[in-house]
């Protein structure tokens, strides 16, 4: 094994290393987890990386003269490949060093014991097939914004993947807002179930999809891990234990007041208002919507926004970042904000369509 020798296009090898990088743990107590395991097999190179919570495997084309396996520091290898100018890289394992050669470059990396690198978990029971990435990945990006970052509430660090016969729901909440995306097409259900997946891992999954058109999803026998097969890559994620909140009870049954605005106009005004304060106040009436923010240290701002609204005048305030993350999740040109009272949740949706809903708690003035 110590005589492994192969050559590969630098860009191909770099793409593979960048794909597995999100599962490596560069700052942990186990040095082996800062590495990537490389296996030369046949006409390809297989790369592994793990932080014990996730495990990514991918491959790239290579001319393997002698098969073998080694583990090297992932970040150093990635930085070298990113900065190198050669079209092709020749690699040979000599003793405890991996030697990379370019046209004018010789670069040596110390290896780590390959036998210390964790084996990939066995995850192979299908739960979803042929999930269209053009639908699934934007849903991940939208819903993940509402996930908590408070490690004291581990279940809220996750995104609920709820699989029904003809509907796929993705939900996250940090208790201040709740994001829901309902998917009714572009997938095949193999098994119904609920899975709490770390939102950060789902965001990383979205980064490695690339041009892949479909994803297949599996679980292990114990229901403790799921695997996403994405083209030539597999991304295995350890699930979060516990029960996700019964989110249905937080969805208001009826909303009495509905404000229709242009998404871009609303977003622009909000970004300017947030320069003053993290709290923005919306004054809504028959003449339109006025957004205000003020701070004793910075100053104050006021901006009028064209809006369609029928109902009694009212005032409501929101956290500016939470409100912005809801608005940027809207795809259409027009959006609606539905409200009832100044101290009850508001709902942000597209004007046309019910597939995405962002519920946000107001701030007491």
PDB file of N, CA and C in Angstrom, residues 116-218:
ATOM      1  N   UNK A 116      -6.164   4.297  11.096  1.00  0.00           N
ATOM      2  CA  UNK A 116      -6.832   5.077  12.146  1.00  0.00           C
ATOM      3  C   UNK A 116      -8.033   5.854  11.626  1.00  0.00           C
ATOM      4  N   UNK A 117      -8.174   5.915  10.312  1.00  0.00           N
ATOM      5  CA  UNK A 117      -9.271   6.700   9.747  1.00  0.00           C
ATOM      6  C   UNK A 117     -10.577   5.914   9.881  1.00  0.00           C
ATOM      7  N   UNK A 118     -11.646   6.545  10.376  1.00  0.00           N
ATOM      8  CA  UNK A 118     -12.919   5.821  10.581  1.00  0.00           C
ATOM      9  C   UNK A 118     -13.481   5.264   9.279  1.00  0.00           C
ATOM     10  N   UNK A 119     -14.115   4.108   9.389  1.00  0.00           N
ATOM     11  CA  UNK A 119     -14.783   3.516   8.235  1.00  0.00           C
ATOM     12  C   UNK A 119     -16.121   4.205   7.995  1.00  0.00           C
ATOM     13  N   UNK A 120     -16.556   4.185   6.761  1.00  0.00           N
ATOM     14  CA  UNK A 120     -17.844   4.793   6.419  1.00  0.00           C
ATOM     15  C   UNK A 120     -18.981   3.964   6.996  1.00  0.00           C
ATOM     16  N   UNK A 121     -19.986   4.611   7.598  1.00  0.00           N
ATOM     17  CA  UNK A 121     -21.148   3.876   8.123  1.00  0.00           C
ATOM     18  C   UNK A 121     -21.920   3.200   6.988  1.00  0.00           C
ATOM     19  N   UNK A 122     -22.635   2.144   7.333  1.00  0.00           N
ATOM     20  CA  UNK A 122     -23.471   1.446   6.357  1.00  0.00           C
ATOM     21  C   UNK A 122     -24.878   2.033   6.402  1.00  0.00           C
ATOM     22  N   UNK A 123     -25.261   2.705   5.332  1.00  0.00           N
ATOM     23  CA  UNK A 123     -26.577   3.358   5.251  1.00  0.00           C
ATOM     24  C   UNK A 123     -27.155   3.036   3.876  1.00  0.00           C
ATOM     25  N   UNK A 124     -28.200   2.199   3.826  1.00  0.00           N
ATOM     26  CA  UNK A 124     -28.647   1.762   2.508  1.00  0.00           C
ATOM     27  C   UNK A 124     -30.122   1.480   2.337  1.00  0.00           C
ATOM     28  N   UNK A 125     -30.968   1.855   3.303  1.00  0.00           N
ATOM     29  CA  UNK A 125     -32.410   1.620   3.167  1.00  0.00           C
ATOM     30  C   UNK A 125     -33.040   2.847   2.506  1.00  0.00           C
ATOM     31  N   UNK A 126     -33.588   2.711   1.298  1.00  0.00           N
ATOM     32  CA  UNK A 126     -34.100   3.889   0.572  1.00  0.00           C
ATOM     33  C   UNK A 126     -35.340   4.494   1.221  1.00  0.00           C
ATOM     34  N   UNK A 127     -35.362   5.827   1.302  1.00  0.00           N
ATOM     35  CA  UNK A 127     -36.546   6.529   1.798  1.00  0.00           C
ATOM     36  C   UNK A 127     -37.068   7.540   0.778  1.00  0.00           C
ATOM     37  N   UNK A 128     -36.171   8.083  -0.053  1.00  0.00           N
ATOM     38  CA  UNK A 128     -36.581   8.997  -1.118  1.00  0.00           C
ATOM     39  C   UNK A 128     -35.752   8.701  -2.363  1.00  0.00           C
ATOM     40  N   UNK A 129     -36.388   8.765  -3.525  1.00  0.00           N
ATOM     41  CA  UNK A 129     -35.672   8.547  -4.777  1.00  0.00           C
ATOM     42  C   UNK A 129     -35.988   9.661  -5.770  1.00  0.00           C
ATOM     43  N   UNK A 130     -35.017   9.920  -6.628  1.00  0.00           N
ATOM     44  CA  UNK A 130     -35.184  10.873  -7.734  1.00  0.00           C
ATOM     45  C   UNK A 130     -35.704  12.228  -7.264  1.00  0.00           C
ATOM     46  N   UNK A 131     -35.107  12.732  -6.189  1.00  0.00           N
ATOM     47  CA  UNK A 131     -35.481  14.058  -5.694  1.00  0.00           C
ATOM     48  C   UNK A 131     -34.818  15.100  -6.595  1.00  0.00           C
ATOM     49  N   UNK A 132     -35.609  15.958  -7.193  1.00  0.00           N
ATOM     50  CA  UNK A 132     -35.066  16.955  -8.114  1.00  0.00           C
ATOM     51  C   UNK A 132     -34.329  18.041  -7.333  1.00  0.00           C
ATOM     52  N   UNK A 133     -33.056  18.219  -7.650  1.00  0.00           N
ATOM     53  CA  UNK A 133     -32.249  19.196  -6.912  1.00  0.00           C
ATOM     54  C   UNK A 133     -32.729  20.623  -7.139  1.00  0.00           C
ATOM     55  N   UNK A 134     -33.309  20.906  -8.298  1.00  0.00           N
ATOM     56  CA  UNK A 134     -33.770  22.269  -8.571  1.00  0.00           C
ATOM     57  C   UNK A 134     -34.915  22.671  -7.647  1.00  0.00           C
ATOM     58  N   UNK A 135     -35.569  21.684  -7.032  1.00  0.00           N
ATOM     59  CA  UNK A 135     -36.620  21.955  -6.055  1.00  0.00           C
ATOM     60  C   UNK A 135     -36.080  21.803  -4.632  1.00  0.00           C
ATOM     61  N   UNK A 136     -35.330  20.732  -4.403  1.00  0.00           N
ATOM     62  CA  UNK A 136     -34.885  20.376  -3.053  1.00  0.00           C
ATOM     63  C   UNK A 136     -33.867  21.365  -2.488  1.00  0.00           C
ATOM     64  N   UNK A 137     -32.865  21.737  -3.272  1.00  0.00           N
ATOM     65  CA  UNK A 137     -31.791  22.590  -2.760  1.00  0.00           C
ATOM     66  C   UNK A 137     -32.274  23.998  -2.419  1.00  0.00           C
ATOM     67  N   UNK A 138     -33.068  24.668  -3.276  1.00  0.00           N
ATOM     68  CA  UNK A 138     -33.612  25.966  -2.848  1.00  0.00           C
ATOM     69  C   UNK A 138     -34.453  25.864  -1.579  1.00  0.00           C
ATOM     70  N   UNK A 139     -35.150  24.737  -1.408  1.00  0.00           N
ATOM     71  CA  UNK A 139     -35.939  24.545  -0.191  1.00  0.00           C
ATOM     72  C   UNK A 139     -35.031  24.481   1.034  1.00  0.00           C
ATOM     73  N   UNK A 140     -33.915  23.774   0.922  1.00  0.00           N
ATOM     74  CA  UNK A 140     -32.943  23.709   2.020  1.00  0.00           C
ATOM     75  C   UNK A 140     -32.433  25.102   2.360  1.00  0.00           C
ATOM     76  N   UNK A 141     -32.087  25.868   1.345  1.00  0.00           N
ATOM     77  CA  UNK A 141     -31.531  27.201   1.566  1.00  0.00           C
ATOM     78  C   UNK A 141     -32.533  28.129   2.243  1.00  0.00           C
ATOM     79  N   UNK A 142     -33.796  28.014   1.873  1.00  0.00           N
ATOM     80  CA  UNK A 142     -34.827  28.859   2.479  1.00  0.00           C
ATOM     81  C   UNK A 142     -35.103  28.470   3.929  1.00  0.00           C
ATOM     82  N   UNK A 143     -35.335  27.190   4.142  1.00  0.00           N
ATOM     83  CA  UNK A 143     -35.779  26.722   5.452  1.00  0.00           C
ATOM     84  C   UNK A 143     -34.659  26.786   6.487  1.00  0.00           C
ATOM     85  N   UNK A 144     -33.427  26.542   6.084  1.00  0.00           N
ATOM     86  CA  UNK A 144     -32.310  26.502   7.036  1.00  0.00           C
ATOM     87  C   UNK A 144     -32.085  27.841   7.730  1.00  0.00           C
ATOM     88  N   UNK A 145     -32.533  28.929   7.126  1.00  0.00           N
ATOM     89  CA  UNK A 145     -32.314  30.252   7.723  1.00  0.00           C
ATOM     90  C   UNK A 145     -33.008  30.398   9.075  1.00  0.00           C
ATOM     91  N   UNK A 146     -34.071  29.652   9.289  1.00  0.00           N
ATOM     92  CA  UNK A 146     -34.827  29.785  10.537  1.00  0.00           C
ATOM     93  C   UNK A 146     -34.345  28.836  11.626  1.00  0.00           C
ATOM     94  N   UNK A 147     -33.356  28.001  11.332  1.00  0.00           N
ATOM     95  CA  UNK A 147     -32.866  27.051  12.332  1.00  0.00           C
ATOM     96  C   UNK A 147     -32.105  27.773  13.435  1.00  0.00           C
ATOM     97  N   UNK A 148     -32.174  27.224  14.632  1.00  0.00           N
ATOM     98  CA  UNK A 148     -31.498  27.822  15.781  1.00  0.00           C
ATOM     99  C   UNK A 148     -29.991  27.559  15.726  1.00  0.00           C
ATOM    100  N   UNK A 149     -29.245  28.411  16.404  1.00  0.00           N
ATOM    101  CA  UNK A 149     -27.804  28.207  16.578  1.00  0.00           C
ATOM    102  C   UNK A 149     -27.461  28.031  18.051  1.00  0.00           C
ATOM    103  N   UNK A 150     -28.488  27.845  18.868  1.00  0.00           N
ATOM    104  CA  UNK A 150     -28.322  27.669  20.309  1.00  0.00           C
ATOM    105  C   UNK A 150     -28.144  26.185  20.623  1.00  0.00           C
ATOM    106  N   UNK A 151     -26.930  25.780  20.995  1.00  0.00           N
ATOM    107  CA  UNK A 151     -26.644  24.372  21.236  1.00  0.00           C
ATOM    108  C   UNK A 151     -27.325  23.837  22.495  1.00  0.00           C
ATOM    109  N   UNK A 152     -27.899  24.718  23.301  1.00  0.00           N
ATOM    110  CA  UNK A 152     -28.641  24.265  24.476  1.00  0.00           C
ATOM    111  C   UNK A 152     -29.995  23.677  24.090  1.00  0.00           C
ATOM    112  N   UNK A 153     -30.408  23.907  22.852  1.00  0.00           N
ATOM    113  CA  UNK A 153     -31.677  23.360  22.357  1.00  0.00           C
ATOM    114  C   UNK A 153     -31.378  22.559  21.089  1.00  0.00           C
ATOM    115  N   UNK A 154     -30.814  21.372  21.242  1.00  0.00           N
ATOM    116  CA  UNK A 154     -30.282  20.620  20.099  1.00  0.00           C
ATOM    117  C   UNK A 154     -31.291  20.301  19.003  1.00  0.00           C
ATOM    118  N   UNK A 155     -32.540  20.008  19.361  1.00  0.00           N
ATOM    119  CA  UNK A 155     -33.497  19.665  18.302  1.00  0.00           C
ATOM    120  C   UNK A 155     -33.760  20.845  17.376  1.00  0.00           C
ATOM    121  N   UNK A 156     -33.626  22.070  17.906  1.00  0.00           N
ATOM    122  CA  UNK A 156     -33.870  23.248  17.073  1.00  0.00           C
ATOM    123  C   UNK A 156     -32.673  23.588  16.192  1.00  0.00           C
ATOM    124  N   UNK A 157     -31.539  22.900  16.414  1.00  0.00           N
ATOM    125  CA  UNK A 157     -30.401  23.049  15.502  1.00  0.00           C
ATOM    126  C   UNK A 157     -30.667  22.328  14.189  1.00  0.00           C
ATOM    127  N   UNK A 158     -31.709  21.523  14.192  1.00  0.00           N
ATOM    128  CA  UNK A 158     -31.981  20.676  13.045  1.00  0.00           C
ATOM    129  C   UNK A 158     -33.084  21.187  12.147  1.00  0.00           C
ATOM    130  N   UNK A 159     -33.155  20.548  11.001  1.00  0.00           N
ATOM    131  CA  UNK A 159     -34.223  20.775  10.037  1.00  0.00           C
ATOM    132  C   UNK A 159     -35.041  19.489   9.973  1.00  0.00           C
ATOM    133  N   UNK A 160     -36.330  19.612  10.158  1.00  0.00           N
ATOM    134  CA  UNK A 160     -37.194  18.442  10.092  1.00  0.00           C
ATOM    135  C   UNK A 160     -37.457  18.085   8.634  1.00  0.00           C
ATOM    136  N   UNK A 161     -37.145  16.841   8.283  1.00  0.00           N
ATOM    137  CA  UNK A 161     -37.493  16.302   6.970  1.00  0.00           C
ATOM    138  C   UNK A 161     -38.644  15.336   7.200  1.00  0.00           C
ATOM    139  N   UNK A 162     -39.820  15.740   6.790  1.00  0.00           N
ATOM    140  CA  UNK A 162     -41.042  14.974   7.032  1.00  0.00           C
ATOM    141  C   UNK A 162     -41.527  14.399   5.705  1.00  0.00           C
ATOM    142  N   UNK A 163     -41.482  13.072   5.603  1.00  0.00           N
ATOM    143  CA  UNK A 163     -41.801  12.405   4.344  1.00  0.00           C
ATOM    144  C   UNK A 163     -43.175  11.754   4.438  1.00  0.00           C
ATOM    145  N   UNK A 164     -44.076  12.197   3.583  1.00  0.00           N
ATOM    146  CA  UNK A 164     -45.399  11.596   3.468  1.00  0.00           C
ATOM    147  C   UNK A 164     -45.510  10.916   2.103  1.00  0.00           C
ATOM    148  N   UNK A 165     -46.634  10.290   1.866  1.00  0.00           N
ATOM    149  CA  UNK A 165     -46.815   9.552   0.613  1.00  0.00           C
ATOM    150  C   UNK A 165     -46.689  10.457  -0.603  1.00  0.00           C
ATOM    151  N   UNK A 166     -47.324  11.625  -0.547  1.00  0.00           N
ATOM    152  CA  UNK A 166     -47.337  12.516  -1.703  1.00  0.00           C
ATOM    153  C   UNK A 166     -46.871  13.920  -1.352  1.00  0.00           C
ATOM    154  N   UNK A 167     -46.223  14.071  -0.207  1.00  0.00           N
ATOM    155  CA  UNK A 167     -45.771  15.396   0.203  1.00  0.00           C
ATOM    156  C   UNK A 167     -44.496  15.282   1.020  1.00  0.00           C
ATOM    157  N   UNK A 168     -43.597  16.203   0.766  1.00  0.00           N
ATOM    158  CA  UNK A 168     -42.333  16.278   1.488  1.00  0.00           C
ATOM    159  C   UNK A 168     -42.271  17.641   2.158  1.00  0.00           C
ATOM    160  N   UNK A 169     -42.213  17.652   3.495  1.00  0.00           N
ATOM    161  CA  UNK A 169     -42.181  18.911   4.235  1.00  0.00           C
ATOM    162  C   UNK A 169     -40.808  19.123   4.858  1.00  0.00           C
ATOM    163  N   UNK A 170     -40.320  20.344   4.757  1.00  0.00           N
ATOM    164  CA  UNK A 170     -39.069  20.729   5.396  1.00  0.00           C
ATOM    165  C   UNK A 170     -39.377  21.892   6.324  1.00  0.00           C
ATOM    166  N   UNK A 171     -38.947  21.755   7.599  1.00  0.00           N
ATOM    167  CA  UNK A 171     -39.332  22.725   8.622  1.00  0.00           C
ATOM    168  C   UNK A 171     -38.141  23.036   9.521  1.00  0.00           C
ATOM    169  N   UNK A 172     -37.994  24.296   9.899  1.00  0.00           N
ATOM    170  CA  UNK A 172     -37.012  24.657  10.925  1.00  0.00           C
ATOM    171  C   UNK A 172     -37.548  25.834  11.727  1.00  0.00           C
ATOM    172  N   UNK A 173     -37.074  25.937  12.969  1.00  0.00           N
ATOM    173  CA  UNK A 173     -37.501  27.033  13.835  1.00  0.00           C
ATOM    174  C   UNK A 173     -36.459  27.275  14.915  1.00  0.00           C
ATOM    175  N   UNK A 174     -36.355  28.522  15.339  1.00  0.00           N
ATOM    176  CA  UNK A 174     -35.519  28.857  16.490  1.00  0.00           C
ATOM    177  C   UNK A 174     -36.381  29.417  17.619  1.00  0.00           C
ATOM    178  N   UNK A 175     -37.680  29.242  17.498  1.00  0.00           N
ATOM    179  CA  UNK A 175     -38.736  29.689  18.417  1.00  0.00           C
ATOM    180  C   UNK A 175     -39.108  31.157  18.215  1.00  0.00           C
ATOM    181  N   UNK A 176     -38.315  31.897  17.425  1.00  0.00           N
ATOM    182  CA  UNK A 176     -38.657  33.279  17.092  1.00  0.00           C
ATOM    183  C   UNK A 176     -39.265  33.376  15.693  1.00  0.00           C
ATOM    184  N   UNK A 177     -38.952  32.379  14.860  1.00  0.00           N
ATOM    185  CA  UNK A 177     -39.549  32.293  13.528  1.00  0.00           C
ATOM    186  C   UNK A 177     -39.629  30.830  13.130  1.00  0.00           C
ATOM    187  N   UNK A 178     -40.450  30.549  12.156  1.00  0.00           N
ATOM    188  CA  UNK A 178     -40.701  29.185  11.707  1.00  0.00           C
ATOM    189  C   UNK A 178     -40.795  29.202  10.187  1.00  0.00           C
ATOM    190  N   UNK A 179     -39.977  28.378   9.529  1.00  0.00           N
ATOM    191  CA  UNK A 179     -39.995  28.306   8.065  1.00  0.00           C
ATOM    192  C   UNK A 179     -40.487  26.930   7.642  1.00  0.00           C
ATOM    193  N   UNK A 180     -41.411  26.908   6.696  1.00  0.00           N
ATOM    194  CA  UNK A 180     -41.992  25.655   6.204  1.00  0.00           C
ATOM    195  C   UNK A 180     -41.995  25.673   4.682  1.00  0.00           C
ATOM    196  N   UNK A 181     -41.481  24.604   4.095  1.00  0.00           N
ATOM    197  CA  UNK A 181     -41.553  24.439   2.636  1.00  0.00           C
ATOM    198  C   UNK A 181     -42.205  23.097   2.352  1.00  0.00           C
ATOM    199  N   UNK A 182     -43.310  23.131   1.628  1.00  0.00           N
ATOM    200  CA  UNK A 182     -44.022  21.915   1.252  1.00  0.00           C
ATOM    201  C   UNK A 182     -43.708  21.600  -0.211  1.00  0.00           C
ATOM    202  N   UNK A 183     -43.241  20.378  -0.448  1.00  0.00           N
ATOM    203  CA  UNK A 183     -42.896  19.940  -1.798  1.00  0.00           C
ATOM    204  C   UNK A 183     -43.869  18.844  -2.201  1.00  0.00           C
ATOM    205  N   UNK A 184     -44.522  19.035  -3.325  1.00  0.00           N
ATOM    206  CA  UNK A 184     -45.551  18.084  -3.757  1.00  0.00           C
ATOM    207  C   UNK A 184     -45.223  17.414  -5.089  1.00  0.00           C
ATOM    208  N   UNK A 185     -44.031  17.674  -5.614  1.00  0.00           N
ATOM    209  CA  UNK A 185     -43.631  17.061  -6.877  1.00  0.00           C
ATOM    210  C   UNK A 185     -42.113  16.947  -6.912  1.00  0.00           C
ATOM    211  N   UNK A 186     -41.618  16.159  -7.867  1.00  0.00           N
ATOM    212  CA  UNK A 186     -40.177  16.050  -8.038  1.00  0.00           C
ATOM    213  C   UNK A 186     -39.509  15.087  -7.079  1.00  0.00           C
ATOM    214  N   UNK A 187     -40.214  14.044  -6.621  1.00  0.00           N
ATOM    215  CA  UNK A 187     -39.613  13.035  -5.750  1.00  0.00           C
ATOM    216  C   UNK A 187     -40.492  11.788  -5.744  1.00  0.00           C
ATOM    217  N   UNK A 188     -39.911  10.677  -5.297  1.00  0.00           N
ATOM    218  CA  UNK A 188     -40.652   9.428  -5.123  1.00  0.00           C
ATOM    219  C   UNK A 188     -40.433   8.942  -3.690  1.00  0.00           C
ATOM    220  N   UNK A 189     -41.516   8.759  -2.970  1.00  0.00           N
ATOM    221  CA  UNK A 189     -41.424   8.285  -1.594  1.00  0.00           C
ATOM    222  C   UNK A 189     -41.255   6.771  -1.559  1.00  0.00           C
ATOM    223  N   UNK A 190     -40.237   6.307  -0.852  1.00  0.00           N
ATOM    224  CA  UNK A 190     -40.037   4.880  -0.639  1.00  0.00           C
ATOM    225  C   UNK A 190     -40.451   4.452   0.768  1.00  0.00           C
ATOM    226  N   UNK A 191     -40.406   5.412   1.695  1.00  0.00           N
ATOM    227  CA  UNK A 191     -40.752   5.096   3.081  1.00  0.00           C
ATOM    228  C   UNK A 191     -41.108   6.392   3.799  1.00  0.00           C
ATOM    229  N   UNK A 192     -42.241   6.407   4.479  1.00  0.00           N
ATOM    230  CA  UNK A 192     -42.648   7.594   5.228  1.00  0.00           C
ATOM    231  C   UNK A 192     -41.870   7.676   6.538  1.00  0.00           C
ATOM    232  N   UNK A 193     -41.683   8.896   7.036  1.00  0.00           N
ATOM    233  CA  UNK A 193     -40.964   9.049   8.294  1.00  0.00           C
ATOM    234  C   UNK A 193     -40.608  10.495   8.571  1.00  0.00           C
ATOM    235  N   UNK A 194     -40.043  10.731   9.760  1.00  0.00           N
ATOM    236  CA  UNK A 194     -39.581  12.059  10.163  1.00  0.00           C
ATOM    237  C   UNK A 194     -38.128  11.961  10.609  1.00  0.00           C
ATOM    238  N   UNK A 195     -37.315  12.903  10.141  1.00  0.00           N
ATOM    239  CA  UNK A 195     -35.889  12.891  10.434  1.00  0.00           C
ATOM    240  C   UNK A 195     -35.440  14.313  10.772  1.00  0.00           C
ATOM    241  N   UNK A 196     -34.757  14.462  11.917  1.00  0.00           N
ATOM    242  CA  UNK A 196     -34.217  15.770  12.292  1.00  0.00           C
ATOM    243  C   UNK A 196     -32.746  15.786  11.891  1.00  0.00           C
ATOM    244  N   UNK A 197     -32.433  16.562  10.871  1.00  0.00           N
ATOM    245  CA  UNK A 197     -31.092  16.602  10.299  1.00  0.00           C
ATOM    246  C   UNK A 197     -30.442  17.935  10.654  1.00  0.00           C
ATOM    247  N   UNK A 198     -29.200  17.944  11.146  1.00  0.00           N
ATOM    248  CA  UNK A 198     -28.544  19.224  11.453  1.00  0.00           C
ATOM    249  C   UNK A 198     -28.627  20.186  10.269  1.00  0.00           C
ATOM    250  N   UNK A 199     -29.131  21.386  10.523  1.00  0.00           N
ATOM    251  CA  UNK A 199     -29.303  22.357   9.442  1.00  0.00           C
ATOM    252  C   UNK A 199     -27.969  22.713   8.797  1.00  0.00           C
ATOM    253  N   UNK A 200     -26.905  22.781   9.603  1.00  0.00           N
ATOM    254  CA  UNK A 200     -25.588  23.119   9.055  1.00  0.00           C
ATOM    255  C   UNK A 200     -25.125  22.063   8.057  1.00  0.00           C
ATOM    256  N   UNK A 201     -25.422  20.793   8.340  1.00  0.00           N
ATOM    257  CA  UNK A 201     -25.047  19.720   7.419  1.00  0.00           C
ATOM    258  C   UNK A 201     -25.855  19.800   6.129  1.00  0.00           C
ATOM    259  N   UNK A 202     -27.109  20.209   6.232  1.00  0.00           N
ATOM    260  CA  UNK A 202     -27.933  20.353   5.034  1.00  0.00           C
ATOM    261  C   UNK A 202     -27.441  21.510   4.167  1.00  0.00           C
ATOM    262  N   UNK A 203     -26.980  22.572   4.805  1.00  0.00           N
ATOM    263  CA  UNK A 203     -26.410  23.695   4.051  1.00  0.00           C
ATOM    264  C   UNK A 203     -25.155  23.237   3.311  1.00  0.00           C
ATOM    265  N   UNK A 204     -24.322  22.431   3.977  1.00  0.00           N
ATOM    266  CA  UNK A 204     -23.129  21.895   3.320  1.00  0.00           C
ATOM    267  C   UNK A 204     -23.500  20.986   2.157  1.00  0.00           C
ATOM    268  N   UNK A 205     -24.562  20.205   2.335  1.00  0.00           N
ATOM    269  CA  UNK A 205     -25.036  19.353   1.248  1.00  0.00           C
ATOM    270  C   UNK A 205     -25.389  20.201   0.030  1.00  0.00           C
ATOM    271  N   UNK A 206     -26.060  21.318   0.266  1.00  0.00           N
ATOM    272  CA  UNK A 206     -26.447  22.197  -0.837  1.00  0.00           C
ATOM    273  C   UNK A 206     -25.228  22.712  -1.596  1.00  0.00           C
ATOM    274  N   UNK A 207     -24.104  22.843  -0.895  1.00  0.00           N
ATOM    275  CA  UNK A 207     -22.893  23.376  -1.522  1.00  0.00           C
ATOM    276  C   UNK A 207     -22.224  22.379  -2.470  1.00  0.00           C
ATOM    277  N   UNK A 208     -22.434  21.079  -2.245  1.00  0.00           N
ATOM    278  CA  UNK A 208     -21.704  20.087  -3.034  1.00  0.00           C
ATOM    279  C   UNK A 208     -22.527  19.508  -4.177  1.00  0.00           C
ATOM    280  N   UNK A 209     -23.763  19.950  -4.317  1.00  0.00           N
ATOM    281  CA  UNK A 209     -24.639  19.360  -5.331  1.00  0.00           C
ATOM    282  C   UNK A 209     -24.140  19.623  -6.747  1.00  0.00           C
ATOM    283  N   UNK A 210     -23.673  20.850  -6.995  1.00  0.00           N
ATOM    284  CA  UNK A 210     -23.167  21.174  -8.324  1.00  0.00           C
ATOM    285  C   UNK A 210     -24.246  21.056  -9.386  1.00  0.00           C
ATOM    286  N   UNK A 211     -23.936  20.355 -10.468  1.00  0.00           N
ATOM    287  CA  UNK A 211     -24.864  20.225 -11.591  1.00  0.00           C
ATOM    288  C   UNK A 211     -25.704  18.955 -11.518  1.00  0.00           C
ATOM    289  N   UNK A 212     -25.603  18.230 -10.413  1.00  0.00           N
ATOM    290  CA  UNK A 212     -26.389  17.007 -10.261  1.00  0.00           C
ATOM    291  C   UNK A 212     -27.879  17.323 -10.300  1.00  0.00           C
ATOM    292  N   UNK A 213     -28.637  16.545 -11.048  1.00  0.00           N
ATOM    293  CA  UNK A 213     -30.057  16.835 -11.230  1.00  0.00           C
ATOM    294  C   UNK A 213     -30.949  16.141 -10.211  1.00  0.00           C
ATOM    295  N   UNK A 214     -30.500  15.006  -9.663  1.00  0.00           N
ATOM    296  CA  UNK A 214     -31.356  14.253  -8.741  1.00  0.00           C
ATOM    297  C   UNK A 214     -30.554  13.711  -7.562  1.00  0.00           C
ATOM    298  N   UNK A 215     -31.242  13.550  -6.443  1.00  0.00           N
ATOM    299  CA  UNK A 215     -30.654  13.037  -5.209  1.00  0.00           C
ATOM    300  C   UNK A 215     -31.457  11.823  -4.764  1.00  0.00           C
ATOM    301  N   UNK A 216     -30.765  10.816  -4.229  1.00  0.00           N
ATOM    302  CA  UNK A 216     -31.423   9.685  -3.589  1.00  0.00           C
ATOM    303  C   UNK A 216     -31.070   9.703  -2.104  1.00  0.00           C
ATOM    304  N   UNK A 217     -32.044   9.375  -1.260  1.00  0.00           N
ATOM    305  CA  UNK A 217     -31.859   9.474   0.187  1.00  0.00           C
ATOM    306  C   UNK A 217     -32.119   8.115   0.836  1.00  0.00           C
ATOM    307  N   UNK A 218     -31.249   7.753   1.794  1.00  0.00           N
ATOM    308  CA  UNK A 218     -31.332   6.462   2.472  1.00  0.00           C
ATOM    309  C   UNK A 218     -31.218   6.673   3.986  1.00  0.00           C
TER     310      UNK A 218
END
